[in-house]
CSV table of C-alpha atoms in Angstrom, one decimal:
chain,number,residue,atom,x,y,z
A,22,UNK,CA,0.0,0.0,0.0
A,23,UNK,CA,2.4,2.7,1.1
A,24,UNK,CA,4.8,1.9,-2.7
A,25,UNK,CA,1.3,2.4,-3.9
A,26,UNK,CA,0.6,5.8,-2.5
A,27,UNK,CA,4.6,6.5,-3.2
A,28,UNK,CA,4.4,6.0,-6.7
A,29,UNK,CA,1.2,7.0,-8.1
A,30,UNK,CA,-0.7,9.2,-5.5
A,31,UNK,CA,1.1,11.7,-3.2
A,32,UNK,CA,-1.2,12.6,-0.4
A,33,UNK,CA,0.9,15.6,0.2
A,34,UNK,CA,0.6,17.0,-3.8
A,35,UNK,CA,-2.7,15.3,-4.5
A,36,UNK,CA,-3.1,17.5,-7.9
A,37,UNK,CA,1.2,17.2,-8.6
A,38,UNK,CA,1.5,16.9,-12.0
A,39,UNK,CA,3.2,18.7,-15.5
A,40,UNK,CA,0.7,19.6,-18.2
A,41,UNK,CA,1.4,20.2,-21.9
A,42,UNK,CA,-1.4,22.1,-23.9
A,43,UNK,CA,-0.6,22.4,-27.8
A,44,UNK,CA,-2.7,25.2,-28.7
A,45,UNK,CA,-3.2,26.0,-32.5
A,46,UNK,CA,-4.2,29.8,-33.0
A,47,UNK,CA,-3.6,30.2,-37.1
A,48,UNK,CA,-4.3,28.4,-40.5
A,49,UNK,CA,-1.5,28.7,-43.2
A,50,UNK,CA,-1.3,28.2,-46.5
A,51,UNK,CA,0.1,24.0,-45.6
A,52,UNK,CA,-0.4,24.2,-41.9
A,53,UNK,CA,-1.1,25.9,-38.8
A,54,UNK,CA,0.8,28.1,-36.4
A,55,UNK,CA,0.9,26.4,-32.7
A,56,UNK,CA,2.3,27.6,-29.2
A,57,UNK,CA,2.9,24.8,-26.5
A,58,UNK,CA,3.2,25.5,-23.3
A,59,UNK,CA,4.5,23.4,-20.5
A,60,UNK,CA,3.0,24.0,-16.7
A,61,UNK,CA,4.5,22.9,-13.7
A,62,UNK,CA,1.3,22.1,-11.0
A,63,UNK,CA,3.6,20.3,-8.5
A,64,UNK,CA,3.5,21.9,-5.0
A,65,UNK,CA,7.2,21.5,-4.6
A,66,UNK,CA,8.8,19.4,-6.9
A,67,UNK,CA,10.3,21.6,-9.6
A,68,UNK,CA,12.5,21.1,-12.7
A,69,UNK,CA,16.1,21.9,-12.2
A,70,UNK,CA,19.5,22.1,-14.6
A,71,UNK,CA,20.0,20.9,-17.4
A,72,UNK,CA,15.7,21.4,-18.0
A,73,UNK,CA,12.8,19.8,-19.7
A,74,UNK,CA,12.8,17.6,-22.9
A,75,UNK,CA,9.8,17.4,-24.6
A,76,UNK,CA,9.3,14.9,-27.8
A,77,UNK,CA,6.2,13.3,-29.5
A,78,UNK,CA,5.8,11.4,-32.8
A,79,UNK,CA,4.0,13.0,-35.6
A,80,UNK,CA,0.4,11.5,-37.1
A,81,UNK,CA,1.6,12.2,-40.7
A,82,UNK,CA,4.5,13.7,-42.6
A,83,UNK,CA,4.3,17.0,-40.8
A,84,UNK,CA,7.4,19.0,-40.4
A,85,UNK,CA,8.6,21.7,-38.4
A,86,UNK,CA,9.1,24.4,-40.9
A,87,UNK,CA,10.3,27.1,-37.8
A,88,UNK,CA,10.2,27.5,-34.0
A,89,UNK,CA,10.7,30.1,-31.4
A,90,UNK,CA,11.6,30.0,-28.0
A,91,UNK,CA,13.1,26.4,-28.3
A,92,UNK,CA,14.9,24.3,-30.9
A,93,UNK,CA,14.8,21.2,-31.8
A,94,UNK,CA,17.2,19.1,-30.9
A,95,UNK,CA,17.9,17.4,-34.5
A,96,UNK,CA,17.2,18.4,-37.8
A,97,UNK,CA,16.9,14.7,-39.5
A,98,UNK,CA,16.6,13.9,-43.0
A,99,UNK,CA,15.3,17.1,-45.2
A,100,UNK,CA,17.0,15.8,-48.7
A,101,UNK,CA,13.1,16.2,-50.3
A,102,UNK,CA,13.4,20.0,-49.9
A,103,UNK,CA,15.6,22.2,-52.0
A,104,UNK,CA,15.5,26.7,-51.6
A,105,UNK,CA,16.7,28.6,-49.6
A,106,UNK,CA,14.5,27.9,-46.8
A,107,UNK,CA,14.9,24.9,-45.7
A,108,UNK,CA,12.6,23.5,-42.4
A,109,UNK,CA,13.7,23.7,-38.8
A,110,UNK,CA,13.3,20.0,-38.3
A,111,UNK,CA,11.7,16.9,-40.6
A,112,UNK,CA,12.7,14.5,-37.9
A,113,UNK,CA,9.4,11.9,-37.2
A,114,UNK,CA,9.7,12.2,-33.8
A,115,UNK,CA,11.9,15.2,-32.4
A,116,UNK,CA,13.1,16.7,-28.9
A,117,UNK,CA,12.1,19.7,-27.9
A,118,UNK,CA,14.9,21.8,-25.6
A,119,UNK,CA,14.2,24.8,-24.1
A,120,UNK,CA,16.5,28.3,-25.1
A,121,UNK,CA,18.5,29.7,-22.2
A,122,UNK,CA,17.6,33.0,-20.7
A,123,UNK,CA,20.9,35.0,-22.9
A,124,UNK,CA,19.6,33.7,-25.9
A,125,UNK,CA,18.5,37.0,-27.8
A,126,UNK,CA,17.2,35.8,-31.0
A,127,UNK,CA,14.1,33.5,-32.2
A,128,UNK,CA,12.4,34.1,-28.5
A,129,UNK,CA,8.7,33.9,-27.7
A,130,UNK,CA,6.6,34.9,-25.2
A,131,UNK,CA,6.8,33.5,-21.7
A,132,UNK,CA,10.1,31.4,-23.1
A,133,UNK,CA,13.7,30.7,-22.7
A,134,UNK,CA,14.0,29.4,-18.9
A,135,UNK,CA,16.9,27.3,-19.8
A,136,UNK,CA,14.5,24.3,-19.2
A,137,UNK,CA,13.8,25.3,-15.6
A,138,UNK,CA,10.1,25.4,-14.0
A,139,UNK,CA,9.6,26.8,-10.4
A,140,UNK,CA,7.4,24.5,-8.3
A,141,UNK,CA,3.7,26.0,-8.7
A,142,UNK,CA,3.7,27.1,-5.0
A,143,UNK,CA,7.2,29.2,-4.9
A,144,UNK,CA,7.2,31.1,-7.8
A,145,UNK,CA,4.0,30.6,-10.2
A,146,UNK,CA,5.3,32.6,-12.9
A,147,UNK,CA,8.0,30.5,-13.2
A,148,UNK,CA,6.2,27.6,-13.0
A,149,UNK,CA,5.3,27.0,-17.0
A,150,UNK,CA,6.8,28.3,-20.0
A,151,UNK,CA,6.3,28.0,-23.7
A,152,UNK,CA,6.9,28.2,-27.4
A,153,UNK,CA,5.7,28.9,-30.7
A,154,UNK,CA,6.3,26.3,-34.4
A,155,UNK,CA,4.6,26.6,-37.6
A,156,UNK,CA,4.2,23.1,-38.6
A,157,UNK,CA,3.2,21.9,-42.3
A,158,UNK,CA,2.7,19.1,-44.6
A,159,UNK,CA,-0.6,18.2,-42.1
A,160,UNK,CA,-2.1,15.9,-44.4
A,161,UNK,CA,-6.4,16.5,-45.5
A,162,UNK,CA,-7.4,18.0,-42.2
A,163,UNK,CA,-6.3,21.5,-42.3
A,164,UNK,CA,-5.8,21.6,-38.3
A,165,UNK,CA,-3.5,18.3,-38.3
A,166,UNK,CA,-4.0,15.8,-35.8
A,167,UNK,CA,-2.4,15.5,-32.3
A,168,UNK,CA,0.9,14.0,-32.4
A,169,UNK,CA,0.8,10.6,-30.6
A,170,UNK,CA,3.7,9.3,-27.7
A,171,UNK,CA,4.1,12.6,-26.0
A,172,UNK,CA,7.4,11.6,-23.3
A,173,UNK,CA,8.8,14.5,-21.5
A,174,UNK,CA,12.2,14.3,-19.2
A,175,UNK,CA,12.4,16.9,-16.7
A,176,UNK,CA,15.5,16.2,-16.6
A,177,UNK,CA,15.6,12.3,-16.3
A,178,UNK,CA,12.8,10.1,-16.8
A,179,UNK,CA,10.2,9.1,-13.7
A,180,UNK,CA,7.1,11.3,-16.1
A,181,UNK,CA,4.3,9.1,-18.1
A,182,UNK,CA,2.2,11.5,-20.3
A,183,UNK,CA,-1.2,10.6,-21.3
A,184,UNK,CA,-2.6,10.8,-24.7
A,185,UNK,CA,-2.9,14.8,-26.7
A,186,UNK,CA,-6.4,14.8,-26.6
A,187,UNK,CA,-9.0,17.7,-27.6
A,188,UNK,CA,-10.4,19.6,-25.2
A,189,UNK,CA,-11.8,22.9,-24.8
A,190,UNK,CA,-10.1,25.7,-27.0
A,191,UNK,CA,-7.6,28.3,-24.9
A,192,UNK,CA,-8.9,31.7,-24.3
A,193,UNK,CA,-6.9,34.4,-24.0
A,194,UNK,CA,-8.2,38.2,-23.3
A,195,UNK,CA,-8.1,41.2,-25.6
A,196,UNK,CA,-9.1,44.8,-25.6
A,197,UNK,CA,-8.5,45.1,-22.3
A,198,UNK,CA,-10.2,41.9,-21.1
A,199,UNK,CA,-13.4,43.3,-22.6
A,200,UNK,CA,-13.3,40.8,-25.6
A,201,UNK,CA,-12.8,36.9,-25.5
A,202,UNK,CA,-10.8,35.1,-27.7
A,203,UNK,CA,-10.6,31.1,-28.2
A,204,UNK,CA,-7.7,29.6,-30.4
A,205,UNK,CA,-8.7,27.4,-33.1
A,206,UNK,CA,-7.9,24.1,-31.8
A,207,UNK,CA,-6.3,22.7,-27.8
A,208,UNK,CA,-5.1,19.4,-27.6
A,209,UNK,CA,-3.6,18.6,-23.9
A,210,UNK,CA,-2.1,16.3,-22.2
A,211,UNK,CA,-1.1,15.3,-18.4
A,212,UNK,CA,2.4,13.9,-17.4
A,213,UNK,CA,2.3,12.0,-13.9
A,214,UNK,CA,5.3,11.5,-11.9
A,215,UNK,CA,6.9,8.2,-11.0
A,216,UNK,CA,9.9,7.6,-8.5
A,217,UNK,CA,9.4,3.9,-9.0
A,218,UNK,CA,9.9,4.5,-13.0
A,219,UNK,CA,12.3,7.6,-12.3
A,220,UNK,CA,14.7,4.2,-10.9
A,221,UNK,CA,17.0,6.9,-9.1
A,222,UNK,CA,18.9,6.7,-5.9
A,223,UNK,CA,18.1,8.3,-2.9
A,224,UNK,CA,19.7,11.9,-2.5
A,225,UNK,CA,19.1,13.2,0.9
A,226,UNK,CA,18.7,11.6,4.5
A,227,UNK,CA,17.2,12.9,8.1
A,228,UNK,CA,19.3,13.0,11.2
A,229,UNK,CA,17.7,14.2,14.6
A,230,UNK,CA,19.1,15.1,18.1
A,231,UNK,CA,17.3,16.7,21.1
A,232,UNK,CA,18.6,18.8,24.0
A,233,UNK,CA,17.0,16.6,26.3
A,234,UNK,CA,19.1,13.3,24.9
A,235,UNK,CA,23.1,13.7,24.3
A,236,UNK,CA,22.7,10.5,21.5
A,237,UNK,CA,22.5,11.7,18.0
A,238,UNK,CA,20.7,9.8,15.7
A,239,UNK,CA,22.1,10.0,12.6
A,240,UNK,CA,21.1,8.9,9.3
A,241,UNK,CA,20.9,5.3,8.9
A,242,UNK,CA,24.2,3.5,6.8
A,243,UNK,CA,24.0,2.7,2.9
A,244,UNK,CA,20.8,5.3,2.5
A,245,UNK,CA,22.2,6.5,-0.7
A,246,UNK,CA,24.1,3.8,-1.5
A,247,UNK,CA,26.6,2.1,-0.2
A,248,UNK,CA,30.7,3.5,-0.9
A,249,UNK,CA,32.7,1.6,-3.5
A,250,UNK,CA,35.9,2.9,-1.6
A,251,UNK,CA,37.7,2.2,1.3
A,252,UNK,CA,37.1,4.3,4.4
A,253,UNK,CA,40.4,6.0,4.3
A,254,UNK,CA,39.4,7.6,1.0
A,255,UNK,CA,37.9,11.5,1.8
A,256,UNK,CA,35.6,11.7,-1.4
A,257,UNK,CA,33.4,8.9,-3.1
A,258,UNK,CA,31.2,8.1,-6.7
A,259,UNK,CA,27.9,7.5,-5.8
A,260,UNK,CA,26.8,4.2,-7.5
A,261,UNK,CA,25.6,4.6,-11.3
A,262,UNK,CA,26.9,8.3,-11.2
A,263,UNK,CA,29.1,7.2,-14.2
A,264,UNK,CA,26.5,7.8,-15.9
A,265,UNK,CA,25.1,10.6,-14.5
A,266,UNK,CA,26.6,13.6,-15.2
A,267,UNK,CA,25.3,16.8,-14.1
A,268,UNK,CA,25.5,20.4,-16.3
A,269,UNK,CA,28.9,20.9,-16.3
A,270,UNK,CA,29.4,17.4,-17.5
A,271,UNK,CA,31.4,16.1,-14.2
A,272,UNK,CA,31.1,13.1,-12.5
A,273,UNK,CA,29.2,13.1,-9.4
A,274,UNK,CA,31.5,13.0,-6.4
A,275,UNK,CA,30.1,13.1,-2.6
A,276,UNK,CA,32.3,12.6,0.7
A,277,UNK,CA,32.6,9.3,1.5
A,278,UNK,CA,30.3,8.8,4.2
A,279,UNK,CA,28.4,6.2,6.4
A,280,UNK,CA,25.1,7.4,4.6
A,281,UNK,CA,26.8,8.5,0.8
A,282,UNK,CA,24.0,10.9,0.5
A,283,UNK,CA,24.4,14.2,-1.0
A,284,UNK,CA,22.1,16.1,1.4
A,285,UNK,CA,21.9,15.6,4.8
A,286,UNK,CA,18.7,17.4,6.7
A,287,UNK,CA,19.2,17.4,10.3
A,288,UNK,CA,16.5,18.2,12.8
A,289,UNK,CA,17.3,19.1,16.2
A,290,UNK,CA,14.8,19.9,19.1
A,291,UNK,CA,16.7,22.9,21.2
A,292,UNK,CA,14.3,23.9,23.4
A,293,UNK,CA,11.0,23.3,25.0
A,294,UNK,CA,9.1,26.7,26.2
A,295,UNK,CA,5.7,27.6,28.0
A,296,UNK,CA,4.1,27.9,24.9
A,297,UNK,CA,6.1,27.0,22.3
A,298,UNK,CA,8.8,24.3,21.0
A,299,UNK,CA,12.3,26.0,18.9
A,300,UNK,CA,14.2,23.7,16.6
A,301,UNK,CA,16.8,24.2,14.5
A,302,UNK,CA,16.7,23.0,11.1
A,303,UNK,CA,20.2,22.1,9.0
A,304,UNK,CA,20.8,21.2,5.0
A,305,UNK,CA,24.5,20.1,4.8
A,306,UNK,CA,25.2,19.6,0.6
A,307,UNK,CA,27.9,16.6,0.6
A,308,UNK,CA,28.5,17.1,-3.1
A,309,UNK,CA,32.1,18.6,-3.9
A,310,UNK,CA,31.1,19.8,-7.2
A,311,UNK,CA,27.1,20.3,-7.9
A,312,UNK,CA,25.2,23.1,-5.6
A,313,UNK,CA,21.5,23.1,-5.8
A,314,UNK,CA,19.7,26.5,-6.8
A,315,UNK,CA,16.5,27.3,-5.8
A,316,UNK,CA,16.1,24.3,-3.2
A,317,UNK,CA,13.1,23.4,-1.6
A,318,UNK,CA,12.4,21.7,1.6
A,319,UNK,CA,9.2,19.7,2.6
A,320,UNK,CA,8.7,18.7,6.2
A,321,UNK,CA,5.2,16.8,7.8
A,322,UNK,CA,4.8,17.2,11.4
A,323,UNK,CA,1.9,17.1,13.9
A,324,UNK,CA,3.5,21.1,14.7
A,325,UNK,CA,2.3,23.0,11.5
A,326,UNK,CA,-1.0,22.3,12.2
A,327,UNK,CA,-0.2,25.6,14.9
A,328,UNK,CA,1.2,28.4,14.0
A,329,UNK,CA,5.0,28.7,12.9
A,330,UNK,CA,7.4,31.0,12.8
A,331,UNK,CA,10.6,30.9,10.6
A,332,UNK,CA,13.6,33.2,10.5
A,333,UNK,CA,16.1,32.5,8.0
A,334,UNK,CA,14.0,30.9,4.9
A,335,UNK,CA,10.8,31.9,3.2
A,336,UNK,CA,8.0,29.2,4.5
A,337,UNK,CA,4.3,28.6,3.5
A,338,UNK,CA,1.4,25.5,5.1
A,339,UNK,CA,0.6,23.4,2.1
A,340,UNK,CA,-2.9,22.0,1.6
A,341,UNK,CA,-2.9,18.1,2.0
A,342,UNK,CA,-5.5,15.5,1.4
A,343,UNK,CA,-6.3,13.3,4.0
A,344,UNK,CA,-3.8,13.8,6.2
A,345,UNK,CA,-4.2,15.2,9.9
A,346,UNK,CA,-0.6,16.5,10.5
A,347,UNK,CA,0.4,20.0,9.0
A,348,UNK,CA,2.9,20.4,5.5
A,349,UNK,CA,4.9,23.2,5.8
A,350,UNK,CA,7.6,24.1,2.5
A,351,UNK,CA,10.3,25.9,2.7
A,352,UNK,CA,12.9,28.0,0.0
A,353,UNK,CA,16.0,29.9,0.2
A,354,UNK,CA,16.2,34.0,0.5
A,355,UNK,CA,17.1,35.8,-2.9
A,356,UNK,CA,20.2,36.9,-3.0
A,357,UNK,CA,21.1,35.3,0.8
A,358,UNK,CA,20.8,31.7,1.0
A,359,UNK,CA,18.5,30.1,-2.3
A,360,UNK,CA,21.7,28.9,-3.2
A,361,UNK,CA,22.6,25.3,-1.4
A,362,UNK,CA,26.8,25.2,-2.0
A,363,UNK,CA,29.3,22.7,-2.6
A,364,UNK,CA,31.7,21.2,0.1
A,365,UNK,CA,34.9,21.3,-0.4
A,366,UNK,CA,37.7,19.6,1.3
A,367,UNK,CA,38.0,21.8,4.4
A,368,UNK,CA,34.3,23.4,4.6
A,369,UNK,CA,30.8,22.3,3.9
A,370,UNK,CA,27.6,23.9,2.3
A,371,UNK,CA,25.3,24.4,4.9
A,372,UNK,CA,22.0,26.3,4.9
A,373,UNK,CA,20.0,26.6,8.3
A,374,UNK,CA,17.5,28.4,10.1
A,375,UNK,CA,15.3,28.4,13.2
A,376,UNK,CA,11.6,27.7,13.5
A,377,UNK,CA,9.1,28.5,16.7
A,378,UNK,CA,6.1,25.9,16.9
A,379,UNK,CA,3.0,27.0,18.9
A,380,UNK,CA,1.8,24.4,21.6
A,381,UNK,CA,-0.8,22.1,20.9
A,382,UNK,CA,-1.1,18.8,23.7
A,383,UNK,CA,-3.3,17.5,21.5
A,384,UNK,CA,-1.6,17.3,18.1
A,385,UNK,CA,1.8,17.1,19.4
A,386,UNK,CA,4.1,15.9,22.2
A,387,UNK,CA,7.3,15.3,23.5
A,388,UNK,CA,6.5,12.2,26.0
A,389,UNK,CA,5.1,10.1,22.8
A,390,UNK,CA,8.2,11.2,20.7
A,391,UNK,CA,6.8,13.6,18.0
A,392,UNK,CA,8.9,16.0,18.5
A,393,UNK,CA,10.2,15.0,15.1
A,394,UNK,CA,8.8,14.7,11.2
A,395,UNK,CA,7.1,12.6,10.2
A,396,UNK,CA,8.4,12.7,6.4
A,397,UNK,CA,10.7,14.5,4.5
A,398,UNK,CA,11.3,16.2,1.0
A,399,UNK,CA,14.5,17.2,-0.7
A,400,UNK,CA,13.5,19.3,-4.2
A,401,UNK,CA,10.2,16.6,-4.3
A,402,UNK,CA,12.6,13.9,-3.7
A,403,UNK,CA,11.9,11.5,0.0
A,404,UNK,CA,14.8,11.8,2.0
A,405,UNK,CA,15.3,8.6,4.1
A,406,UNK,CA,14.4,8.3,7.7
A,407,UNK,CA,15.8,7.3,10.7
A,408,UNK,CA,13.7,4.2,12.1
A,409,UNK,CA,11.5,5.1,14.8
A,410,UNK,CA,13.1,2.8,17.4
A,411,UNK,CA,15.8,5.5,17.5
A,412,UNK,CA,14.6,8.4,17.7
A,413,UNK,CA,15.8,10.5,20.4
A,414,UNK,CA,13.7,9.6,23.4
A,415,UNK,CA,13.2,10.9,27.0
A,416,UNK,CA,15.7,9.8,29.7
A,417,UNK,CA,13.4,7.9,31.6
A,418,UNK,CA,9.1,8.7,32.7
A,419,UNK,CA,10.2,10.5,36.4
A,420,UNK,CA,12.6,13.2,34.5
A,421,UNK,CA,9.0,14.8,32.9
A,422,UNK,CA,10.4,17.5,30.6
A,423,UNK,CA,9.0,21.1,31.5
A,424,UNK,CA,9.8,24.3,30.0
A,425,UNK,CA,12.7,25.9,30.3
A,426,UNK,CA,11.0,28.3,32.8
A,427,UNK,CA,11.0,25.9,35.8
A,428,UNK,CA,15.0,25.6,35.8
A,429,UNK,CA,15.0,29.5,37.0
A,430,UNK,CA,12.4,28.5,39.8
A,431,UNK,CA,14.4,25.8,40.9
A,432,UNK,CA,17.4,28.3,41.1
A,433,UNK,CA,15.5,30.9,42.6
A,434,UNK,CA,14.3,28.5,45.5
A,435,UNK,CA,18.0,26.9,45.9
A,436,UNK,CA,19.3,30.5,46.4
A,437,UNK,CA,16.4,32.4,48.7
A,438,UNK,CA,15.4,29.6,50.8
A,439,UNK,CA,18.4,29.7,53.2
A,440,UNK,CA,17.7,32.9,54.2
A,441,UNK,CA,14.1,32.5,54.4
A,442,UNK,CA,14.9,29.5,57.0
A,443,UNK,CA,17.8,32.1,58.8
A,444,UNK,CA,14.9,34.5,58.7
A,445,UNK,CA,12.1,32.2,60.5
């Protein structure tokens, strides 16, 4: 049940998904003129370096005769055509790129993100981005049909599309909004995320620690992987990152650790107050040559159903579906910390911040050991927890833990009830 809900239902994104709408808005002479557009409805899982890769098989003999705002990745065979215009692309089936944001020339509107889409809930209009081709050689029907086998990687695989299918025409606004205007034809389709298909490795794991326990748990061993080197050797290749390589076409390399994870999240529970509980919340990047821009962090725990306050990242409560605890997501600061570094040998990328949870007995407490998440995300990817048998636990039932208050009673009664007694 739970690889079910894992892989093809995420309580915690119920409508996650990537939509592609090809929306044809002009007849030609041999074709039509088309804009797609790719929209990103995941609440945190966004699309990072190198970007999207969009490619379908055409019904007929259609060719790209020109595109803007993307390019397709081969030309293919074009011998039947002779001129000086030759098409973009007469490939059956072609791959769609995305144009990077310094690319000046043959843009579109709402284009050229360098294949990148911002989770729906962080940054909306980042979150899709499109192009325009004028396609030809359509065949009898003068609006073509839907190209069939739509597969989109974004960056690797893990997405199944469904079928282009016809559906109700875009409408976009003109005059000011005072006048209503459909396109010609919308065909749309609905890519689904797997991370059984996806067939990828764990990146991240979850530590906790408590002020009320000196034992650390840390993350549990082979998470990630286990290390192909001995322990003497400072930096490791995660299994299968041969071949992996990342944007600047290096070879993943992570410090040899018990865990081999790339990220490590750490929760730690400082301190327990009248009315509220503090942690402290860590992101250590293990990688010595990939940082992760524009990171995102998903954490479920009893706490968020109470207020929260955070200090050093931007923070939002997630709507969830059928589930009792709260969601809260958090991002890096512009321009201060959205940025997760590298390590390097003698320091290590670290974002952190602090967050205040409002009391609630009834949602959450430390006796029963919810102090801690339940689960957690890395960029829309489960980190692996700790087992539940370890968590940090209370020293024993007579050592009930109060808030931090009661110590200064204690000291004030140790110090003023000498001379009370001198006194009587």
């Amino acid at each position: 049940l739970s690889i079910f809900y894992a892989d093809c239902f995420d309580p915690l994104d119920p409508t996650g998904n990537i939509s592609v709408t090809f929306d044809i808005y002009q007849r030609t002479d041999n074709g039509y003129l088309a804009r797609v557009t790719l929209q990103n409805n995941h609440q945190y899982r966004h699309v990072e370096k190198p970007g999207w890769k969009l490619g379908w098989r055409w019904a007929n003999n259609e060719v790209i005769w020109s595109m803007s705002g993307a390019i397709a990745t081969d030309r293919g065979n074009c011998s039947s055509y002779s001129g000086s215009q030759m098409p973009h692309s007469c490939n059956n089936d072609p791959i769609i790129v995305d144009l990077s944001p310094e690319i000046s020339k043959n843009r579109s509107e709402h284009c050229c993100r360098g294949g990148l889409l911002s989770a729906w809930s962080i940054d909306p209009f980042n979150a899709f981005s499109s192009f325009e081709l004028e396609v030809r050689n359509v065949g009898d029907d003068p609006l073509g049909q839907p190209p069939n086998n739509l597969t989109l990687m974004a960056p690797g695989p893990g997405y199944t599309c469904s079928p282009l299918l016809d559906t109700d025409p875009s409408v976009s606004s003109d005059f000011g909004g005072l006048r209503q205007v459909p396109v010609l034809r919308t065909w749309k389709s609905t890519c689904a995320y797997s991370s059984f298909l996806a067939n990828t490795l764990p990146v991240c794991c979850v530590s906790l620690s408590s002020f009320y326990n000196p034992i650390v748990t840390s993350c549990r061993n082979c998470s990630c992987g286990c290390r192909e080197t001995d322990k003497s050797t400072a930096s490791c290749i995660r299994p299968g990152s041969l071949s992996r390589s990342n944007e600047e076409n290096t070879i993943e390399v992570v410090e040899c650790t018990d865990h081999m994870c790339p990220v490590r999240v750490h929760w730690h529970f400082k301190n327990n107050y009248m009315n509220q509980w503090r942690v402290k919340l860590t992101i250590s990047n293990y990688n010595y040559n990939k940082n992760y821009s524009n990171w995102n962090l998903l954490v479920q725990h009893p706490g968020f159903t109470q207020k929260a306050s955070t200090y050093s990242f931007n923070s939002s409560k997630l709507p969830t579906l059928g589930i009792q605890d709260g969601v809260s997501l958090f991002w890096g600061i512009d321009y201060y910390n959205n940025e997760l570094l590298h390590s390097d040998k003698s320091q290590m990328g670290v974002v952190t911040t602090e967050i205040l949870l409002d009391k609630d007995p009834n949602s959450f407490t430390v006796s029963n050991g919810w102090a801690f998440p339940r689960r957690i995300y890395f960029n829309g990817d489960n980190c692996e927890m700790p087992l539940p048998d370890t968590f940090p636990m209370l020293p024993n039932r007579s050592s009930t833990l109060t808030p931090t208050y009661s110590s200064f009673t204690l000291l004030f009664i140790l110090l003023f009830l000498p001379l009370l007694l001198l006194w009587l």
